[in-house]
PDB file of C-alpha atoms in Angstrom:
ATOM      1  CA  TRP A   1       1.457 -51.692 -26.115  1.00  0.00           C
ATOM      2  CA  ARG A   2       4.617 -53.301 -27.459  1.00  0.00           C
ATOM      3  CA  PRO A   3       6.419 -52.344 -30.905  1.00  0.00           C
ATOM      4  CA  PHE A   4       6.160 -55.274 -34.152  1.00  0.00           C
ATOM      5  CA  VAL A   5       7.608 -52.819 -36.019  1.00  0.00           C
ATOM      6  CA  ILE A   6       7.815 -53.055 -40.004  1.00  0.00           C
ATOM      7  CA  CYS A   7       9.694 -50.901 -42.378  1.00  0.00           C
ATOM      8  CA  VAL A   8       9.439 -50.791 -46.355  1.00  0.00           C
ATOM      9  CA  THR A   9      12.172 -49.334 -49.020  1.00  0.00           C
ATOM     10  CA  GLU A  10      13.879 -48.328 -51.739  1.00  0.00           C
ATOM     11  CA  ASP A  11      16.964 -47.382 -50.633  1.00  0.00           C
ATOM     12  CA  SER A  12      18.250 -49.451 -47.894  1.00  0.00           C
ATOM     13  CA  PHE A  13      21.694 -48.929 -49.451  1.00  0.00           C
ATOM     14  CA  LYS A  14      21.440 -45.398 -49.515  1.00  0.00           C
ATOM     15  CA  SER A  15      21.220 -44.766 -46.310  1.00  0.00           C
ATOM     16  CA  GLN A  16      21.163 -46.624 -42.932  1.00  0.00           C
ATOM     17  CA  ASP A  17      18.566 -44.852 -40.915  1.00  0.00           C
ATOM     18  CA  SER A  18      15.336 -46.678 -41.234  1.00  0.00           C
ATOM     19  CA  PHE A  19      17.192 -50.100 -40.850  1.00  0.00           C
ATOM     20  CA  ASP A  20      18.882 -47.798 -37.473  1.00  0.00           C
ATOM     21  CA  LEU A  21      15.650 -47.387 -36.813  1.00  0.00           C
ATOM     22  CA  VAL A  22      14.227 -50.721 -36.891  1.00  0.00           C
ATOM     23  CA  ARG A  23      16.884 -52.224 -34.646  1.00  0.00           C
ATOM     24  CA  TRP A  24      16.438 -49.899 -32.127  1.00  0.00           C
ATOM     25  CA  ILE A  25      13.116 -50.101 -31.039  1.00  0.00           C
ATOM     26  CA  SER A  26      13.045 -53.877 -31.591  1.00  0.00           C
ATOM     27  CA  HIS A  27      15.825 -54.020 -29.662  1.00  0.00           C
ATOM     28  CA  LYS A  28      14.084 -54.874 -26.192  1.00  0.00           C
ATOM     29  CA  TYR A  29      10.927 -54.517 -26.069  1.00  0.00           C
ATOM     30  CA  GLY A  30       9.130 -55.834 -29.732  1.00  0.00           C
ATOM     31  CA  PHE A  31      10.274 -57.636 -32.881  1.00  0.00           C
ATOM     32  CA  GLY A  32      11.322 -55.712 -36.022  1.00  0.00           C
ATOM     33  CA  THR A  33      11.422 -56.828 -39.898  1.00  0.00           C
ATOM     34  CA  PHE A  34      12.914 -55.290 -42.707  1.00  0.00           C
ATOM     35  CA  MET A  35      11.594 -55.534 -46.297  1.00  0.00           C
ATOM     36  CA  HIS A  36      13.578 -54.053 -49.724  1.00  0.00           C
ATOM     37  CA  TYR A  37      11.055 -53.523 -52.346  1.00  0.00           C
ATOM     38  CA  ILE A  38      12.393 -54.529 -55.243  1.00  0.00           C
ATOM     39  CA  ASN A  39      10.068 -52.596 -58.213  1.00  0.00           C
ATOM     40  CA  GLY A  40       9.479 -54.943 -61.337  1.00  0.00           C
ATOM     41  CA  TYR A  41       7.523 -58.949 -61.877  1.00  0.00           C
ATOM     42  CA  LEU A  42       8.737 -61.875 -60.726  1.00  0.00           C
ATOM     43  CA  SER A  43      11.049 -63.179 -62.502  1.00  0.00           C
ATOM     44  CA  LYS A  44      15.484 -64.325 -62.897  1.00  0.00           C
ATOM     45  CA  SER A  45      16.713 -61.587 -63.033  1.00  0.00           C
ATOM     46  CA  THR A  46      14.940 -59.783 -59.860  1.00  0.00           C
ATOM     47  CA  PHE A  47      14.696 -63.038 -58.112  1.00  0.00           C
ATOM     48  CA  GLN A  48      18.773 -62.975 -58.443  1.00  0.00           C
ATOM     49  CA  GLN A  49      18.818 -59.063 -57.028  1.00  0.00           C
ATOM     50  CA  SER A  50      16.417 -59.974 -54.443  1.00  0.00           C
ATOM     51  CA  LYS A  51      18.690 -62.440 -53.433  1.00  0.00           C
ATOM     52  CA  GLU A  52      21.983 -60.412 -54.172  1.00  0.00           C
ATOM     53  CA  VAL A  53      20.252 -57.242 -52.026  1.00  0.00           C
ATOM     54  CA  GLN A  54      19.167 -59.494 -49.131  1.00  0.00           C
ATOM     55  CA  ASN A  55      22.775 -61.183 -49.008  1.00  0.00           C
ATOM     56  CA  LYS A  56      23.883 -57.727 -48.795  1.00  0.00           C
ATOM     57  CA  LEU A  57      21.617 -56.692 -45.912  1.00  0.00           C
ATOM     58  CA  LEU A  58      21.985 -59.417 -44.083  1.00  0.00           C
ATOM     59  CA  ASN A  59      25.957 -58.493 -43.809  1.00  0.00           C
ATOM     60  CA  ILE A  60      24.855 -55.241 -42.162  1.00  0.00           C
ATOM     61  CA  SER A  61      22.529 -56.821 -39.683  1.00  0.00           C
ATOM     62  CA  LYS A  62      25.063 -59.151 -38.294  1.00  0.00           C
ATOM     63  CA  LYS A  63      27.876 -56.155 -37.969  1.00  0.00           C
ATOM     64  CA  GLU A  64      25.592 -54.085 -36.090  1.00  0.00           C
ATOM     65  CA  LYS A  65      24.268 -57.639 -34.171  1.00  0.00           C
ATOM     66  CA  SER A  66      20.273 -56.932 -35.066  1.00  0.00           C
ATOM     67  CA  ARG A  67      18.172 -59.169 -34.395  1.00  0.00           C
ATOM     68  CA  VAL A  68      15.975 -57.749 -36.768  1.00  0.00           C
ATOM     69  CA  TYR A  69      14.208 -59.886 -39.617  1.00  0.00           C
ATOM     70  CA  ILE A  70      15.259 -59.442 -43.238  1.00  0.00           C
ATOM     71  CA  ASP A  71      13.820 -59.738 -46.540  1.00  0.00           C
ATOM     72  CA  THR A  72      12.873 -59.013 -49.956  1.00  0.00           C
ATOM     73  CA  ILE A  73      10.029 -58.299 -52.269  1.00  0.00           C
ATOM     74  CA  ILE A  74       8.924 -57.926 -56.247  1.00  0.00           C
ATOM     75  CA  SER A  75       6.153 -56.369 -57.281  1.00  0.00           C
ATOM     76  CA  PRO A  76       5.047 -54.345 -60.146  1.00  0.00           C
ATOM     77  CA  SER A  77       3.914 -51.610 -57.850  1.00  0.00           C
ATOM     78  CA  TYR A  78       4.395 -50.196 -54.282  1.00  0.00           C
ATOM     79  CA  THR A  79       0.455 -50.214 -53.765  1.00  0.00           C
ATOM     80  CA  SER A  80       0.645 -54.473 -54.322  1.00  0.00           C
ATOM     81  CA  ALA A  81       3.951 -54.451 -52.521  1.00  0.00           C
ATOM     82  CA  LEU A  82       2.602 -52.656 -49.307  1.00  0.00           C
ATOM     83  CA  ALA A  83      -1.259 -54.817 -49.265  1.00  0.00           C
ATOM     84  CA  GLN A  84       1.094 -57.874 -49.293  1.00  0.00           C
ATOM     85  CA  VAL A  85       3.461 -56.831 -47.087  1.00  0.00           C
ATOM     86  CA  ILE A  86       1.049 -55.420 -43.802  1.00  0.00           C
ATOM     87  CA  GLN A  87      -0.752 -58.938 -44.368  1.00  0.00           C
ATOM     88  CA  LEU A  88       1.994 -60.686 -42.743  1.00  0.00           C
ATOM     89  CA  SER A  89       2.249 -61.878 -40.124  1.00  0.00           C
ATOM     90  CA  GLY A  90       5.486 -60.579 -37.619  1.00  0.00           C
ATOM     91  CA  ILE A  91       8.016 -62.778 -37.222  1.00  0.00           C
ATOM     92  CA  SER A  92       7.044 -63.115 -33.268  1.00  0.00           C
ATOM     93  CA  GLY A  93       3.481 -65.220 -34.609  1.00  0.00           C
ATOM     94  CA  LYS A  94       1.728 -61.815 -34.310  1.00  0.00           C
ATOM     95  CA  GLY A  95       0.389 -58.981 -36.637  1.00  0.00           C
ATOM     96  CA  ASN A  96       2.601 -55.652 -37.363  1.00  0.00           C
ATOM     97  CA  ASN A  97       0.757 -52.906 -36.210  1.00  0.00           C
ATOM     98  CA  LEU A  98       3.890 -50.354 -36.704  1.00  0.00           C
ATOM     99  CA  ILE A  99       4.820 -49.133 -40.509  1.00  0.00           C
ATOM    100  CA  ILE A 100       8.239 -47.125 -41.251  1.00  0.00           C
ATOM    101  CA  PHE A 101       8.559 -45.229 -44.327  1.00  0.00           C
ATOM    102  CA  GLU A 102      11.535 -42.472 -45.142  1.00  0.00           C
ATOM    103  CA  PHE A 103      12.427 -39.707 -47.711  1.00  0.00           C
ATOM    104  CA  ASP A 104      15.390 -37.082 -47.915  1.00  0.00           C
ATOM    105  CA  PHE A 105      14.948 -34.033 -46.647  1.00  0.00           C
ATOM    106  CA  ASP A 106      15.090 -32.652 -50.080  1.00  0.00           C
ATOM    107  CA  LYS A 107      13.380 -35.199 -51.852  1.00  0.00           C
ATOM    108  CA  LEU A 108       9.804 -34.352 -51.021  1.00  0.00           C
ATOM    109  CA  GLU A 109       8.005 -36.064 -53.731  1.00  0.00           C
ATOM    110  CA  GLU A 110       9.352 -39.534 -52.242  1.00  0.00           C
ATOM    111  CA  LEU A 111       6.295 -39.256 -49.618  1.00  0.00           C
ATOM    112  CA  LYS A 112       3.941 -39.571 -52.484  1.00  0.00           C
ATOM    113  CA  LYS A 113       4.187 -43.406 -51.383  1.00  0.00           C
ATOM    114  CA  VAL A 114       2.647 -42.530 -48.172  1.00  0.00           C
ATOM    115  CA  THR A 115       0.121 -40.352 -48.628  1.00  0.00           C
ATOM    116  CA  GLU A 116      -1.610 -42.252 -51.741  1.00  0.00           C
ATOM    117  CA  ASN A 117      -1.854 -45.600 -49.021  1.00  0.00           C
ATOM    118  CA  TYR A 118      -2.438 -43.972 -46.315  1.00  0.00           C
ATOM    119  CA  GLN A 119      -5.876 -45.113 -46.133  1.00  0.00           C
ATOM    120  CA  LEU A 120      -5.243 -48.818 -46.201  1.00  0.00           C
ATOM    121  CA  LEU A 121      -2.931 -48.467 -43.825  1.00  0.00           C
ATOM    122  CA  LYS A 122      -5.685 -46.913 -41.519  1.00  0.00           C
ATOM    123  CA  ALA A 123      -7.883 -49.328 -42.310  1.00  0.00           C
ATOM    124  CA  THR A 124      -5.582 -51.361 -41.063  1.00  0.00           C
ATOM    125  CA  ASP A 125      -4.450 -49.813 -38.016  1.00  0.00           C
ATOM    126  CA  PHE A 126      -0.891 -49.742 -38.751  1.00  0.00           C
ATOM    127  CA  ASP A 127       0.957 -47.009 -36.552  1.00  0.00           C
ATOM    128  CA  VAL A 128       2.278 -45.101 -38.769  1.00  0.00           C
ATOM    129  CA  CYS A 129       6.165 -43.558 -38.514  1.00  0.00           C
ATOM    130  CA  ILE A 130       7.718 -41.558 -41.515  1.00  0.00           C
ATOM    131  CA  LEU A 131      11.701 -40.427 -40.798  1.00  0.00           C
ATOM    132  CA  ARG A 132      13.041 -37.647 -42.703  1.00  0.00           C
ATOM    133  CA  LYS A 133      16.732 -37.869 -43.283  1.00  0.00           C
ATOM    134  CA  SER A 134      19.057 -35.659 -43.160  1.00  0.00           C
ATOM    135  CA  LEU A 135      23.070 -34.911 -44.333  1.00  0.00           C
ATOM    136  CA  SER A 136      23.363 -34.957 -39.834  1.00  0.00           C
ATOM    137  CA  SER A 137      21.654 -38.971 -39.436  1.00  0.00           C
ATOM    138  CA  PHE A 138      21.086 -39.348 -36.195  1.00  0.00           C
ATOM    139  CA  GLY A 139      23.888 -37.695 -34.778  1.00  0.00           C
ATOM    140  CA  LYS A 140      25.677 -37.813 -30.976  1.00  0.00           C
ATOM    141  CA  LYS A 141      22.362 -39.964 -29.876  1.00  0.00           C
ATOM    142  CA  GLU A 142      23.030 -37.623 -27.072  1.00  0.00           C
ATOM    143  CA  SER A 143      19.250 -35.512 -27.104  1.00  0.00           C
ATOM    144  CA  ILE A 144      15.832 -36.476 -28.806  1.00  0.00           C
ATOM    145  CA  HIS A 145      12.890 -33.762 -28.060  1.00  0.00           C
ATOM    146  CA  ILE A 146       9.177 -34.341 -28.722  1.00  0.00           C
ATOM    147  CA  TRP A 147       6.760 -32.035 -29.924  1.00  0.00           C
ATOM    148  CA  ILE A 148       2.706 -32.349 -28.717  1.00  0.00           C
ATOM    149  CA  SER A 149       0.641 -29.448 -28.964  1.00  0.00           C
ATOM    150  CA  SER A 150      -3.469 -29.634 -27.632  1.00  0.00           C
ATOM    151  CA  GLN A 151      -4.211 -30.648 -31.409  1.00  0.00           C
ATOM    152  CA  ASP A 152      -2.166 -33.617 -31.321  1.00  0.00           C
ATOM    153  CA  TYR A 153      -2.698 -35.143 -28.501  1.00  0.00           C
ATOM    154  CA  GLU A 154      -3.752 -38.743 -29.360  1.00  0.00           C
ATOM    155  CA  ASN A 155      -0.196 -39.001 -30.791  1.00  0.00           C
ATOM    156  CA  SER A 156       1.301 -37.717 -27.460  1.00  0.00           C
ATOM    157  CA  ASN A 157       1.398 -41.458 -25.767  1.00  0.00           C
ATOM    158  CA  LEU A 158       2.693 -43.330 -28.987  1.00  0.00           C
ATOM    159  CA  MET A 159       5.944 -40.307 -29.139  1.00  0.00           C
ATOM    160  CA  ILE A 160       6.881 -40.432 -25.713  1.00  0.00           C
ATOM    161  CA  LEU A 161       6.217 -44.490 -25.700  1.00  0.00           C
ATOM    162  CA  LEU A 162       8.968 -44.422 -28.947  1.00  0.00           C
ATOM    163  CA  GLY A 163      11.120 -42.039 -27.137  1.00  0.00           C
ATOM    164  CA  TYR A 164      11.978 -44.295 -24.437  1.00  0.00           C
ATOM    165  CA  ILE A 165      12.042 -47.239 -26.364  1.00  0.00           C
ATOM    166  CA  LEU A 166      14.900 -45.398 -28.067  1.00  0.00           C
ATOM    167  CA  LEU A 167      16.870 -44.792 -24.809  1.00  0.00           C
ATOM    168  CA  GLY A 168      16.651 -48.596 -24.316  1.00  0.00           C
ATOM    169  CA  HIS A 169      18.989 -49.177 -26.842  1.00  0.00           C
ATOM    170  CA  PRO A 170      22.748 -49.223 -25.561  1.00  0.00           C
ATOM    171  CA  GLN A 171      23.377 -46.929 -29.061  1.00  0.00           C
ATOM    172  CA  TRP A 172      21.034 -43.981 -26.583  1.00  0.00           C
ATOM    173  CA  THR A 173      22.306 -44.799 -23.726  1.00  0.00           C
ATOM    174  CA  LYS A 174      23.399 -41.033 -22.832  1.00  0.00           C
ATOM    175  CA  ALA A 175      20.623 -39.706 -24.420  1.00  0.00           C
ATOM    176  CA  GLU A 176      18.524 -37.369 -23.031  1.00  0.00           C
ATOM    177  CA  ILE A 177      14.650 -36.918 -23.810  1.00  0.00           C
ATOM    178  CA  LYS A 178      12.906 -33.293 -23.356  1.00  0.00           C
ATOM    179  CA  ILE A 179       8.762 -32.684 -24.250  1.00  0.00           C
ATOM    180  CA  TYR A 180       7.774 -29.430 -25.533  1.00  0.00           C
ATOM    181  CA  SER A 181       4.291 -28.670 -25.585  1.00  0.00           C
ATOM    182  CA  ILE A 182       2.997 -25.916 -27.255  1.00  0.00           C
ATOM    183  CA  ILE A 183       0.271 -23.860 -25.761  1.00  0.00           C
ATOM    184  CA  LYS A 184      -1.934 -21.066 -26.223  1.00  0.00           C
ATOM    185  CA  ASP A 185      -3.611 -18.453 -23.986  1.00  0.00           C
ATOM    186  CA  GLY A 186      -4.938 -19.966 -20.819  1.00  0.00           C
ATOM    187  CA  GLU A 187      -3.610 -23.648 -21.642  1.00  0.00           C
ATOM    188  CA  SER A 188      -1.157 -23.725 -19.663  1.00  0.00           C
ATOM    189  CA  GLU A 189      -2.085 -24.903 -16.444  1.00  0.00           C
ATOM    190  CA  ASN A 190      -4.375 -27.793 -18.209  1.00  0.00           C
ATOM    191  CA  SER A 191      -1.400 -28.662 -20.026  1.00  0.00           C
ATOM    192  CA  SER A 192       0.927 -29.075 -17.640  1.00  0.00           C
ATOM    193  CA  SER A 193      -0.657 -30.849 -15.785  1.00  0.00           C
ATOM    194  CA  LYS A 194      -1.981 -33.433 -18.519  1.00  0.00           C
ATOM    195  CA  LEU A 195       1.723 -34.559 -19.273  1.00  0.00           C
ATOM    196  CA  LEU A 196       3.172 -34.740 -15.794  1.00  0.00           C
ATOM    197  CA  LYS A 197       0.181 -37.056 -15.089  1.00  0.00           C
ATOM    198  CA  LEU A 198       1.367 -38.643 -17.943  1.00  0.00           C
ATOM    199  CA  VAL A 199       4.761 -38.830 -17.053  1.00  0.00           C
ATOM    200  CA  SER A 200       4.549 -39.894 -13.905  1.00  0.00           C
ATOM    201  CA  GLU A 201       1.760 -42.511 -14.115  1.00  0.00           C
ATOM    202  CA  GLY A 202       4.207 -44.323 -16.710  1.00  0.00           C
ATOM    203  CA  ARG A 203       7.147 -44.441 -14.390  1.00  0.00           C
ATOM    204  CA  LEU A 204       9.378 -42.901 -16.891  1.00  0.00           C
ATOM    205  CA  PRO A 205      12.757 -41.458 -16.461  1.00  0.00           C
ATOM    206  CA  ILE A 206      12.289 -38.549 -18.203  1.00  0.00           C
ATOM    207  CA  SER A 207      12.565 -35.496 -15.309  1.00  0.00           C
ATOM    208  CA  VAL A 208       9.816 -32.745 -14.717  1.00  0.00           C
ATOM    209  CA  HIS A 209      12.831 -30.354 -15.297  1.00  0.00           C
ATOM    210  CA  ASN A 210      12.658 -31.566 -19.382  1.00  0.00           C
ATOM    211  CA  ILE A 211       9.162 -30.487 -20.099  1.00  0.00           C
ATOM    212  CA  ILE A 212       9.193 -27.376 -21.345  1.00  0.00           C
ATOM    213  CA  MET A 213       5.804 -25.350 -22.697  1.00  0.00           C
ATOM    214  CA  ILE A 214       6.136 -22.800 -25.060  1.00  0.00           C
ATOM    215  CA  GLU A 215       3.405 -20.404 -25.549  1.00  0.00           C
ATOM    216  CA  GLN A 216       2.331 -20.129 -29.350  1.00  0.00           C
ATOM    217  CA  LYS A 217       2.244 -16.452 -30.037  1.00  0.00           C
ATOM    218  CA  ASP A 218      -0.527 -14.635 -32.666  1.00  0.00           C
ATOM    219  CA  ASP A 219       1.871 -14.024 -35.482  1.00  0.00           C
ATOM    220  CA  GLU A 220       3.898 -17.588 -34.820  1.00  0.00           C
ATOM    221  CA  LYS A 221       4.015 -20.909 -36.633  1.00  0.00           C
ATOM    222  CA  VAL A 222       4.209 -24.781 -35.540  1.00  0.00           C
ATOM    223  CA  LYS A 223       6.550 -25.496 -37.736  1.00  0.00           C
ATOM    224  CA  GLU A 224       9.024 -22.233 -36.700  1.00  0.00           C
ATOM    225  CA  ILE A 225       8.968 -22.937 -33.207  1.00  0.00           C
ATOM    226  CA  ILE A 226       9.770 -26.106 -33.852  1.00  0.00           C
ATOM    227  CA  ASP A 227      12.472 -25.736 -35.953  1.00  0.00           C
ATOM    228  CA  ASP A 228      13.912 -22.382 -33.175  1.00  0.00           C
ATOM    229  CA  HIS A 229      13.625 -25.003 -30.621  1.00  0.00           C
ATOM    230  CA  SER A 230      14.937 -28.689 -31.954  1.00  0.00           C
ATOM    231  CA  SER A 231      18.064 -27.553 -34.322  1.00  0.00           C
ATOM    232  CA  GLU A 232      20.695 -29.220 -32.339  1.00  0.00           C
ATOM    233  CA  ALA A 233      18.422 -32.221 -31.115  1.00  0.00           C
ATOM    234  CA  ASP A 234      19.475 -35.564 -32.769  1.00  0.00           C
ATOM    235  CA  LEU A 235      16.269 -36.292 -32.936  1.00  0.00           C
ATOM    236  CA  THR A 236      12.949 -34.821 -33.562  1.00  0.00           C
ATOM    237  CA  ILE A 237       9.774 -36.822 -32.838  1.00  0.00           C
ATOM    238  CA  VAL A 238       6.597 -35.028 -34.401  1.00  0.00           C
ATOM    239  CA  GLY A 239       2.498 -35.904 -34.124  1.00  0.00           C
ATOM    240  CA  PHE A 240       0.555 -35.728 -37.343  1.00  0.00           C
ATOM    241  CA  ARG A 241      -3.131 -36.248 -38.171  1.00  0.00           C
ATOM    242  CA  GLY A 242      -4.544 -38.650 -41.143  1.00  0.00           C
ATOM    243  CA  GLU A 243      -7.149 -35.669 -41.498  1.00  0.00           C
ATOM    244  CA  MET A 244      -4.017 -33.155 -42.435  1.00  0.00           C
ATOM    245  CA  LEU A 245      -2.229 -35.482 -44.151  1.00  0.00           C
ATOM    246  CA  LYS A 246      -5.557 -35.602 -46.874  1.00  0.00           C
ATOM    247  CA  LYS A 247      -5.672 -32.203 -47.254  1.00  0.00           C
ATOM    248  CA  GLN A 248      -1.692 -31.080 -47.524  1.00  0.00           C
ATOM    249  CA  LYS A 249      -0.156 -34.537 -48.514  1.00  0.00           C
ATOM    250  CA  GLU A 250       3.280 -34.285 -48.975  1.00  0.00           C
ATOM    251  CA  LEU A 251       3.522 -30.628 -47.619  1.00  0.00           C
ATOM    252  CA  LEU A 252       2.525 -31.641 -44.204  1.00  0.00           C
ATOM    253  CA  PHE A 253       5.981 -32.326 -43.699  1.00  0.00           C
ATOM    254  CA  ASP A 254       7.886 -29.216 -45.764  1.00  0.00           C
ATOM    255  CA  GLY A 255       9.093 -26.308 -43.467  1.00  0.00           C
ATOM    256  CA  TYR A 256      11.641 -28.212 -40.922  1.00  0.00           C
ATOM    257  CA  HIS A 257      14.445 -26.340 -42.053  1.00  0.00           C
ATOM    258  CA  ASN A 258      17.247 -26.499 -39.284  1.00  0.00           C
ATOM    259  CA  LEU A 259      17.085 -29.853 -37.794  1.00  0.00           C
ATOM    260  CA  GLY A 260      18.552 -33.198 -38.078  1.00  0.00           C
ATOM    261  CA  ASN A 261      16.452 -36.324 -38.433  1.00  0.00           C
ATOM    262  CA  VAL A 262      12.571 -36.611 -38.128  1.00  0.00           C
ATOM    263  CA  LEU A 263      10.493 -39.074 -37.327  1.00  0.00           C
ATOM    264  CA  PHE A 264       6.779 -37.974 -37.731  1.00  0.00           C
ATOM    265  CA  VAL A 265       4.552 -39.819 -36.317  1.00  0.00           C
ATOM    266  CA  ASN A 266       0.298 -41.072 -36.472  1.00  0.00           C
ATOM    267  CA  SER A 267      -0.848 -42.958 -34.312  1.00  0.00           C
ATOM    268  CA  GLN A 268      -4.315 -45.110 -34.908  1.00  0.00           C
ATOM    269  CA  ASN A 269      -5.152 -46.114 -30.899  1.00  0.00           C
ATOM    270  CA  GLU A 270      -4.275 -44.881 -27.790  1.00  0.00           C
ATOM    271  CA  LYS A 271      -1.457 -46.064 -26.161  1.00  0.00           C
ATOM    272  CA  GLU A 272      -1.246 -46.738 -22.115  1.00  0.00           C
ATOM    273  CA  ILE A 273       2.066 -46.112 -20.988  1.00  0.00           C
ATOM    274  CA  ILE A 274       3.110 -48.086 -18.666  1.00  0.00           C
ATOM    275  CA  ASN A 275       6.667 -49.191 -17.561  1.00  0.00           C
ATOM    276  CA  THR A 276       6.504 -53.275 -16.685  1.00  0.00           C
ATOM    277  CA  GLU A 277      10.083 -52.379 -14.984  1.00  0.00           C
ATOM    278  CA  ASN A 278       9.546 -50.183 -12.042  1.00  0.00           C
TER     279      ASN A 278
END
């Protein structure tokens, strides 16, 4: 699996976090497209606006020495824009397979565009990443925490792959990955062996000492456990399932009060972890 990643956002100039994430993921192992969405109908005015936006983004891209493809899309609704974008061929000539959304930590309502269009993405087999941006951004880029639970193993390979891919970018070379597995009574040995096998078969540079099992007590909530252990992480990666998104909608991503940037990951298909460099 290689990431052919695309991000569609209206907030290109409020924060550079989503653009940075696209360029980091696509730097070594894949390709990236960054699309700025302009709400409206195509006209002389909106077309001129799109060109101005594109030029500003290209300047940012040149400054960062990025190979990410920059473009804009004008559409009267986010859904129609998204439908057009997901049908585009990636810059590699292949279709995109991963889409990134973003929202500010204190603006949960921004996620409606994701919850309302999730079925569209599911129908086209897109893996979905949602970046929750914090005031601390990506911090010092020295620590990545990946959280896996027994109810969420379908996302675990993609989560670990994304963490490993980030380490391949020069800005993350000093980073360390820690994998946390939340377990219940009787799961410890089985969960531990699964994770160790996953990491060893992929030959990933993750020490067994950085694979940490945390037992969930009866009165503990998963979000509270993550909040407690990853408050100092520069990026926390958490999986989510489509059926839970359907039930809880935006509230699924609420409740992480002490964390910096969080990347929520939903994998449509199981990914195989293979490190071709070894």
